[in-house]
PDB file of C-alpha atoms in Angstrom:
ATOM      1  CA  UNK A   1      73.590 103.696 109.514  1.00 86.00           C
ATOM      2  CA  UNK A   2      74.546 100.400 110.207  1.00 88.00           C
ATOM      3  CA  UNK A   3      77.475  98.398 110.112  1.00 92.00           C
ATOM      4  CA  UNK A   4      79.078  95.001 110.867  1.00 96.00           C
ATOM      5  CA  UNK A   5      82.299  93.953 112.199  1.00 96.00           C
ATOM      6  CA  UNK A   6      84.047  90.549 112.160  1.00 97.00           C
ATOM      7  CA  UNK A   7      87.213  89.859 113.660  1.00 95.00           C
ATOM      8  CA  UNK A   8      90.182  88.813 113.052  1.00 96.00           C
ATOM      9  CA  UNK A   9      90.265  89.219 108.865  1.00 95.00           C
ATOM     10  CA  UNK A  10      92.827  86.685 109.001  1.00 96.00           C
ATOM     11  CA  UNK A  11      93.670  83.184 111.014  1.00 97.00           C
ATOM     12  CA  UNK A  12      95.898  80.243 110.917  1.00 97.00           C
ATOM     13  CA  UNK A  13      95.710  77.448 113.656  1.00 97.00           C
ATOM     14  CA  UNK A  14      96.860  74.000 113.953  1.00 97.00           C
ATOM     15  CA  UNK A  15      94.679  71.058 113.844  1.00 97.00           C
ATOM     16  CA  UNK A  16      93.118  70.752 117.111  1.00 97.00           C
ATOM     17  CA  UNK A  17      93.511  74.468 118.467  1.00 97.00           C
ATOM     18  CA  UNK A  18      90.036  75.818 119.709  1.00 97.00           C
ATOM     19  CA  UNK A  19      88.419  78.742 117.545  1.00 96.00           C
ATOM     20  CA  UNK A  20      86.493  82.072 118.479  1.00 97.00           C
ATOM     21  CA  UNK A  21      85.096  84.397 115.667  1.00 98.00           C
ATOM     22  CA  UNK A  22      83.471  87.307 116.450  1.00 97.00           C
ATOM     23  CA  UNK A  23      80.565  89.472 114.940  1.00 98.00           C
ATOM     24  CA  UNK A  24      79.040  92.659 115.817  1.00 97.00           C
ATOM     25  CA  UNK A  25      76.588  94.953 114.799  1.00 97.00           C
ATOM     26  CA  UNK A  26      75.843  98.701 115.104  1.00 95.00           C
ATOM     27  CA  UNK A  27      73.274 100.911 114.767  1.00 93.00           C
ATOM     28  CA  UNK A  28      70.384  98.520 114.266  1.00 91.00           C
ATOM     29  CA  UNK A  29      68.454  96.389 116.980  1.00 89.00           C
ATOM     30  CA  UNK A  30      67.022  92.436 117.474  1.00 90.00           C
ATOM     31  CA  UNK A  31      68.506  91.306 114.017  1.00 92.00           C
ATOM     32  CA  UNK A  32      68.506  88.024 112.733  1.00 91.00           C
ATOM     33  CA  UNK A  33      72.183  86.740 112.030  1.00 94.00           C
ATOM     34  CA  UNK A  34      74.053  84.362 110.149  1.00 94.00           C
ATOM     35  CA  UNK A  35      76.974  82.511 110.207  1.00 95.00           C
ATOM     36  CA  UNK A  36      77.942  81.198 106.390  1.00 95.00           C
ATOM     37  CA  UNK A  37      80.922  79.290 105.484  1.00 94.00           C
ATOM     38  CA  UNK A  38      82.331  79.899 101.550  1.00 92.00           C
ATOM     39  CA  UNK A  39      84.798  77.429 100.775  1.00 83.00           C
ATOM     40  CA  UNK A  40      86.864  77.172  97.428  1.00 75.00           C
ATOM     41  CA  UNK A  41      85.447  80.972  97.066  1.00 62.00           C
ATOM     42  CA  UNK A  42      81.785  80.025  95.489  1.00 79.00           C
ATOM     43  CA  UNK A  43      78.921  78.483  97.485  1.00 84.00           C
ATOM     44  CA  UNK A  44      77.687  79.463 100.594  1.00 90.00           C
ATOM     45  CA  UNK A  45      77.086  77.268 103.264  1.00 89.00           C
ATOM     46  CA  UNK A  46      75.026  78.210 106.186  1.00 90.00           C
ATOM     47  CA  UNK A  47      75.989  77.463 109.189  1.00 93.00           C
ATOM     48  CA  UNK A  48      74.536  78.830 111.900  1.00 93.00           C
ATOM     49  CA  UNK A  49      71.374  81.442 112.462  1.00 91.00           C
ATOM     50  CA  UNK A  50      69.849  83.631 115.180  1.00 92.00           C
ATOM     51  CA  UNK A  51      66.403  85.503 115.373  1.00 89.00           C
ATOM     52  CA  UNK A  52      66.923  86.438 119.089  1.00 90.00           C
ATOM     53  CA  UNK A  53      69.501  86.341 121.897  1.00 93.00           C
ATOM     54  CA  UNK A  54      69.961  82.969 122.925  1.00 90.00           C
ATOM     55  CA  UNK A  55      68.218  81.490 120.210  1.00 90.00           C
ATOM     56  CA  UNK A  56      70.503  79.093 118.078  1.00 92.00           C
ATOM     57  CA  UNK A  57      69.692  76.809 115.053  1.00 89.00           C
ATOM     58  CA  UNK A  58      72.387  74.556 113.181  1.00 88.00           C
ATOM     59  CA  UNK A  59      71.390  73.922 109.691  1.00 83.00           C
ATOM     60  CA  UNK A  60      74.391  71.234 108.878  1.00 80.00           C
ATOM     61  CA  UNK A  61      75.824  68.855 111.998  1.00 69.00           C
ATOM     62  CA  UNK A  62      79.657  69.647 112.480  1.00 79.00           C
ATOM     63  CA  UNK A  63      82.461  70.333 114.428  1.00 88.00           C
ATOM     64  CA  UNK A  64      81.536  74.028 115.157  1.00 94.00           C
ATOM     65  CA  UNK A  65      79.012  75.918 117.234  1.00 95.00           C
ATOM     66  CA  UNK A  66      77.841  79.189 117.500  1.00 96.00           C
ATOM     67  CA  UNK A  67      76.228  81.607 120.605  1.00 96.00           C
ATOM     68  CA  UNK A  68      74.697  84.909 120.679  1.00 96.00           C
ATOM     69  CA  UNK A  69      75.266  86.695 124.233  1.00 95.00           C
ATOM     70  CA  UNK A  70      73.950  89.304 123.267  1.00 95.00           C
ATOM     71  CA  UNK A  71      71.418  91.224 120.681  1.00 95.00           C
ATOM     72  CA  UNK A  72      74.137  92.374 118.360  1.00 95.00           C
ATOM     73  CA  UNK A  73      76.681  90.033 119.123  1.00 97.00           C
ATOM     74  CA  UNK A  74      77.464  86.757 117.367  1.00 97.00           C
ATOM     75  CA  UNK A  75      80.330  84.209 118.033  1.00 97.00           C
ATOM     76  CA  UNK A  76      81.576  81.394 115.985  1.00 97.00           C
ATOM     77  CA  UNK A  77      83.010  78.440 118.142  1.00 96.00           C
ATOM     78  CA  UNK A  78      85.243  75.467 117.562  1.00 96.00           C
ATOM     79  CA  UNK A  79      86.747  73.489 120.828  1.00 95.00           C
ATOM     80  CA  UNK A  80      88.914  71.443 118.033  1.00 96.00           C
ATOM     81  CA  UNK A  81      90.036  72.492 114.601  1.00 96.00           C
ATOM     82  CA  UNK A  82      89.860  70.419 111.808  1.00 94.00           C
ATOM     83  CA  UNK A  83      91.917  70.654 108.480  1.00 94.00           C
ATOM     84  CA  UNK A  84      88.229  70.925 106.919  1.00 91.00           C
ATOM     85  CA  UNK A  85      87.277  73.831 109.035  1.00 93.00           C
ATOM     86  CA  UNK A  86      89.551  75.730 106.821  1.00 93.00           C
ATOM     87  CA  UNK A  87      87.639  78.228 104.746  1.00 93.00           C
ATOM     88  CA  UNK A  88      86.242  81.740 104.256  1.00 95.00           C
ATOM     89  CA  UNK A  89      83.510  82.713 106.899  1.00 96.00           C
ATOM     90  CA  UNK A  90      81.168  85.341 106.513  1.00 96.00           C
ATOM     91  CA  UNK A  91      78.154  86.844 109.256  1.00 97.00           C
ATOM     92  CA  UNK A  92      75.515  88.455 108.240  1.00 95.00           C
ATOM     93  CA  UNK A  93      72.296  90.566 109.107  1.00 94.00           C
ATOM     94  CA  UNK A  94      69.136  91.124 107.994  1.00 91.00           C
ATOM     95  CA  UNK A  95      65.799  92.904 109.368  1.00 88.00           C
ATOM     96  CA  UNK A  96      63.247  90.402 111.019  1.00 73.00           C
ATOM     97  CA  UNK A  97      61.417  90.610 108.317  1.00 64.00           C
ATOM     98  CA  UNK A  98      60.865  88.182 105.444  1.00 60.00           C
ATOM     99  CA  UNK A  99      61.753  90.000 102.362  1.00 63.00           C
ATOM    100  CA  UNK A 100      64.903  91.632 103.580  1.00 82.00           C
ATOM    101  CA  UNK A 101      67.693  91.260 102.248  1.00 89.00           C
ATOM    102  CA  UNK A 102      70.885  90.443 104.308  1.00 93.00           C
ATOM    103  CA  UNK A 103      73.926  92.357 104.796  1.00 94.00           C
ATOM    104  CA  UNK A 104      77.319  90.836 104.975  1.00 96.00           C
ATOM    105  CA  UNK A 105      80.225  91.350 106.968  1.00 97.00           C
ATOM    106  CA  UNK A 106      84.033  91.491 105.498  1.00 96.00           C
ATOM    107  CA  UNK A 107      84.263  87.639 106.333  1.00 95.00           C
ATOM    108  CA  UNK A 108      87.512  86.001 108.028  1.00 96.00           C
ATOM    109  CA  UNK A 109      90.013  83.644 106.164  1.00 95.00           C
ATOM    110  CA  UNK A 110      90.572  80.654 108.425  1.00 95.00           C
ATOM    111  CA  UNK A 111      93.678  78.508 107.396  1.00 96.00           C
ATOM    112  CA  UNK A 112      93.794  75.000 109.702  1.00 96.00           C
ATOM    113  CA  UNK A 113      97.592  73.388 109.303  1.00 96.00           C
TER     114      UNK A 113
ATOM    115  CA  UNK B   1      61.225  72.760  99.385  1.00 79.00           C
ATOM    116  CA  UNK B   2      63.479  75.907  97.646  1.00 87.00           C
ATOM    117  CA  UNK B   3      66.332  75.972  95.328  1.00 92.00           C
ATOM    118  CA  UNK B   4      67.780  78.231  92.629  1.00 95.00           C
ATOM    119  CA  UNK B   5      70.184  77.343  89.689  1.00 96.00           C
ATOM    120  CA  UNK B   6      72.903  79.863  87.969  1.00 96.00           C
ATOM    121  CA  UNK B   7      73.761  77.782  84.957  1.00 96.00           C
ATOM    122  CA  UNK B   8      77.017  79.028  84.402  1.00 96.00           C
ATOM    123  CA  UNK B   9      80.358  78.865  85.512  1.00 95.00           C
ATOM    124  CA  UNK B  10      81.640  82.012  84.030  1.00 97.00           C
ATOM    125  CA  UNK B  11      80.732  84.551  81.652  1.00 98.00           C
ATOM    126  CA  UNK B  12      82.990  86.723  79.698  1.00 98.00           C
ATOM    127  CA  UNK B  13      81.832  90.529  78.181  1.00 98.00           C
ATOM    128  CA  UNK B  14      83.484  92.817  76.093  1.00 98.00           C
ATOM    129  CA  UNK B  15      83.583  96.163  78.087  1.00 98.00           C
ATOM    130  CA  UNK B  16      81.028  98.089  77.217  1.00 97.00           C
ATOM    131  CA  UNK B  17      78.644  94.966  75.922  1.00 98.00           C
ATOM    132  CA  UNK B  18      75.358  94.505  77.304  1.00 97.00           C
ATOM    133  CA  UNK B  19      75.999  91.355  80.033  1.00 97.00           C
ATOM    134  CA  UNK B  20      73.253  88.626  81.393  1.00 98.00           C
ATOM    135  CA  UNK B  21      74.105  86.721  84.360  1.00 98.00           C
ATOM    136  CA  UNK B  22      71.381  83.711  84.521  1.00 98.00           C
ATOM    137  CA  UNK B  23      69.437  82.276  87.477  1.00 98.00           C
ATOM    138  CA  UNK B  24      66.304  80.116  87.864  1.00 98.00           C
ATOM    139  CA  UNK B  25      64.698  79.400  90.610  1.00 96.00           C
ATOM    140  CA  UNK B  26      62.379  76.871  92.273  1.00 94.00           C
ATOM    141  CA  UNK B  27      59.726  77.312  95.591  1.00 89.00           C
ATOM    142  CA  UNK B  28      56.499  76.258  95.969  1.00 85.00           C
ATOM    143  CA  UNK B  29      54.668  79.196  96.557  1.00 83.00           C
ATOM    144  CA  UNK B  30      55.929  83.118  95.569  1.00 85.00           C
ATOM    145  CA  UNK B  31      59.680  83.918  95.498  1.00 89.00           C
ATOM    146  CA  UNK B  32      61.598  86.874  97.380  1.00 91.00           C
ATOM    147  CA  UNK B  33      64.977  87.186  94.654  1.00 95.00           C
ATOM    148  CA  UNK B  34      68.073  88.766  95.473  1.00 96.00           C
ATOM    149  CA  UNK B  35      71.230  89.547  93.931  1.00 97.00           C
ATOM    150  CA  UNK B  36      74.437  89.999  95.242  1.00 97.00           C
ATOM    151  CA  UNK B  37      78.083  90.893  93.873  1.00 97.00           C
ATOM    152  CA  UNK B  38      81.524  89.506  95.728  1.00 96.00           C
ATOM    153  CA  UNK B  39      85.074  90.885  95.353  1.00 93.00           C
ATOM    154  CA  UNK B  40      87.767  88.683  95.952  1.00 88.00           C
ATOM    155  CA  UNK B  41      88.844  87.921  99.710  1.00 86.00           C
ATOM    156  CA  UNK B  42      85.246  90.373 100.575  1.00 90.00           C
ATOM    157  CA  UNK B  43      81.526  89.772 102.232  1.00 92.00           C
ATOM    158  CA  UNK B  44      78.924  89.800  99.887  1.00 94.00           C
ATOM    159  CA  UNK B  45      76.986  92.883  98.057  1.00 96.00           C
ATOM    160  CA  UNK B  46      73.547  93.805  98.380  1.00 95.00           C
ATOM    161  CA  UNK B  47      72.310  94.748  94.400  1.00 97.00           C
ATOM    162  CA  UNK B  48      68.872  94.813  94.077  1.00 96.00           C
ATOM    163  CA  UNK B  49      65.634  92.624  94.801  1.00 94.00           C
ATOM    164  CA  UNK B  50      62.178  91.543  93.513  1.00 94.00           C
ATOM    165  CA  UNK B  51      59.222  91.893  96.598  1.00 89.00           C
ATOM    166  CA  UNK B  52      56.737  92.277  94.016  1.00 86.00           C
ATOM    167  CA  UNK B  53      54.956  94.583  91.933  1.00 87.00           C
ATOM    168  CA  UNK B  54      56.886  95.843  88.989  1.00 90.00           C
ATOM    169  CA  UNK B  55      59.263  92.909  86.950  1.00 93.00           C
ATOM    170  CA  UNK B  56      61.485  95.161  86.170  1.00 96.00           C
ATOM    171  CA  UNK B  57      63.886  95.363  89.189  1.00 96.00           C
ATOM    172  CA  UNK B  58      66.900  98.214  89.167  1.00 96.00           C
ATOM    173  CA  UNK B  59      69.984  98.377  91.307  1.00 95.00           C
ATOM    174  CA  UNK B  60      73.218  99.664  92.467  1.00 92.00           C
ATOM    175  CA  UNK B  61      75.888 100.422  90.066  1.00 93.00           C
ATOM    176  CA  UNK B  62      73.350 100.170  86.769  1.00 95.00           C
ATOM    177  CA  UNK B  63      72.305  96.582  87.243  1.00 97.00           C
ATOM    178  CA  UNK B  64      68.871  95.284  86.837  1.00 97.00           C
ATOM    179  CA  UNK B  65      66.399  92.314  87.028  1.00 98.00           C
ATOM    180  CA  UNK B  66      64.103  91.115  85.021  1.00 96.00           C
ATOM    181  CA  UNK B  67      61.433  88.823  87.450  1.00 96.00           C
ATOM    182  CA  UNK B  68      59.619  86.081  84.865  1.00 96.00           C
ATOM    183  CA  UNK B  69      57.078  84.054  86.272  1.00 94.00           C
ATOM    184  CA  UNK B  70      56.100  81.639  83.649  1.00 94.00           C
ATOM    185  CA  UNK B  71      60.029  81.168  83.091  1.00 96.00           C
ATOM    186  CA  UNK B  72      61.051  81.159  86.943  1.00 96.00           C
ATOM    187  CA  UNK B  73      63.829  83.727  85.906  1.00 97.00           C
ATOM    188  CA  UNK B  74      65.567  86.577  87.569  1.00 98.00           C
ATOM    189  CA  UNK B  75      68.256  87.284  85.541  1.00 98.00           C
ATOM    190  CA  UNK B  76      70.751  90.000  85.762  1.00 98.00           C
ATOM    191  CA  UNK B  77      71.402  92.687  82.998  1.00 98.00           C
ATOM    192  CA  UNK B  78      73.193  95.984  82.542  1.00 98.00           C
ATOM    193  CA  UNK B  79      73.160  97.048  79.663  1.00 97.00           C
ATOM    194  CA  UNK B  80      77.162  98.581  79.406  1.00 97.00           C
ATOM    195  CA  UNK B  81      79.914  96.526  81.520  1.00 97.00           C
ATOM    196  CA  UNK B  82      82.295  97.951  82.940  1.00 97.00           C
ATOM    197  CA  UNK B  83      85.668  96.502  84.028  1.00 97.00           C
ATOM    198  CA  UNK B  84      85.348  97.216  87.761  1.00 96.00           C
ATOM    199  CA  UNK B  85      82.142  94.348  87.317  1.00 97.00           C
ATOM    200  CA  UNK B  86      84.803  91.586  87.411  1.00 97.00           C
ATOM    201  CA  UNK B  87      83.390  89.590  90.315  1.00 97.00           C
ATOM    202  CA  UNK B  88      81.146  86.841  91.456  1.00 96.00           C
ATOM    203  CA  UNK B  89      77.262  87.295  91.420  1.00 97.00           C
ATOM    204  CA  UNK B  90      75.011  85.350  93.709  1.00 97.00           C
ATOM    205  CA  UNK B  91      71.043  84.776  93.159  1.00 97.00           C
ATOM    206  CA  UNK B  92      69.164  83.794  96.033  1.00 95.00           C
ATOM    207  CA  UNK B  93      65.326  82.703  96.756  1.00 93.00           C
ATOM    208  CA  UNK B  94      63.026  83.068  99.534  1.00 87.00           C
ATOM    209  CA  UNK B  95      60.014  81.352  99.786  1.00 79.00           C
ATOM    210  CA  UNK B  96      57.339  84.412 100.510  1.00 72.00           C
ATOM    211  CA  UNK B  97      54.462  81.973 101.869  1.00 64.00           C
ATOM    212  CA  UNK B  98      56.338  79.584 104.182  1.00 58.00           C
ATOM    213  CA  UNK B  99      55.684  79.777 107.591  1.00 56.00           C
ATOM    214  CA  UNK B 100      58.031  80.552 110.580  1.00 58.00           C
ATOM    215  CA  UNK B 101      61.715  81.336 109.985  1.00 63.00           C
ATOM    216  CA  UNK B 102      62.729  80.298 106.385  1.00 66.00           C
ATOM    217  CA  UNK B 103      66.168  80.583 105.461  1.00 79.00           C
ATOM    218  CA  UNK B 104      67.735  82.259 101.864  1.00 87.00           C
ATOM    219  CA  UNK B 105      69.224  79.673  99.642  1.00 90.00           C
ATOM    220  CA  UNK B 106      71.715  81.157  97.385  1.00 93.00           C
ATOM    221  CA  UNK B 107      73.058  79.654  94.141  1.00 94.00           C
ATOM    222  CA  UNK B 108      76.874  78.783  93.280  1.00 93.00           C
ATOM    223  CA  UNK B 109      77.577  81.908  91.850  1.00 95.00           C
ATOM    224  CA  UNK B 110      78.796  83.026  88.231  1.00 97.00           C
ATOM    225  CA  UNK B 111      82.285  84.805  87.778  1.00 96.00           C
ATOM    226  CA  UNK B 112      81.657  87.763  85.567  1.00 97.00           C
ATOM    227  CA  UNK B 113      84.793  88.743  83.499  1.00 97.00           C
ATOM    228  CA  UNK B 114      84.836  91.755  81.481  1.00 97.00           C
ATOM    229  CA  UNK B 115      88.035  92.078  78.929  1.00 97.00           C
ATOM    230  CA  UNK B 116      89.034  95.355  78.232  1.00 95.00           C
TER     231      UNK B 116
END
């Protein structure tokens, strides 16, 4: 079966510290992923999303960026934190195909001070 | 362009009530639907979809959908609430006919309450 990972569950960093979030999955191959940012714990906001290693497209201009080394592996990036980067952020998965639905990860709750 | 639209906030049930949780939805040609639940401080739930065929989508945990076309509905029923349903529901669309990589737009979500 498969599963996905994010790490760490829980961050706080100053204003201007550099981020790294990590996503993984198992057990399934060449999925598309998602990077999703829920702030005030209602509306998603999508961030980021992948259909292939190396492949990269930024829905909303901002302060973060996002790679994919590898074909399960997604990373969310910041080289300076801002006090609005502060949210919940969730990855997620889905099949390559169009009526799939997506399957989310246990998100991470980023605090900026 | 795609959007969808869950009209309210919050909805409070009785526990063991029948419970609706709205969404409409807008695309310009035929619609992929999803629901999903969230607990607080988790990733979002998988709970059933419309592909096509049958209007009458069912789910995990004894939710279903009703697809309307003439409405632009997918609204989410079960017919006995439980406690344990306490969350937020999403709705999301999909435009079936767009070319190319099209993303999932989700709506603002509705809080589900049931009292005891």
């Amino acid at each position: 079966s498969q599963t996905i990972h994010q790490w760490p569950a829980t961050l706080v960093q100053p204003v201007g510290s550099p981020l790294s979030l990590e996503c993984t999955v198992e057990g399934t191959s060449n999925p598309n992923l998602y990077w999703y940012r829920q702030a005030a714990g209602r509306g998603l906001q999508l961030l980021f999303y992948s259909v292939g290693i190396g492949q990269i497209s930024s829905e909303v201009p901002q302060n973060l960026s996002a790679s994919r080394p590898q074909d399960r592996q997604f990373i969310l990036s910041s080289k300076k934190l801002l006090l609005s980067d502060s949210g919940f952020y969730l990855c997620a998965w889905s099949p390559g195909l169009a009526g799939n639905e997506q399957f989310f990860g246990p998100g991470t709750r980023l605090t900026v001070l | 362009a795609q959007s969808v639209a869950q009209p309210e906030d919050q909805v409070n049930v009785a526990e063991g009530n029948p419970l609706t949780v709205k969404c409409t939805y807008s695309v310009s040609g035929n619609p992929y639907l999803f629901w999903y639940v969230q607990y607080p401080n988790r990733g979002l739930q998988f709970l059933l979809k419309y592909i096509t065929g049958d209007n009458l989508v069912k789910g995990s945990y004894g939710f279903e959908a009703e697809f309307n076309k003439s409405q632009t509905s997918f609204h989410l029923k079960k017919p006995s609430a439980l406690v344990s349903d306490s969350a937020l529901y999403f709705c999301a669309v999909r435009d079936r006919n767009s070319g190319g990589y099209q993303k999932v737009t989700f709506g603002t979500g509705t809080k589900l309450q049931v009292i005891p």
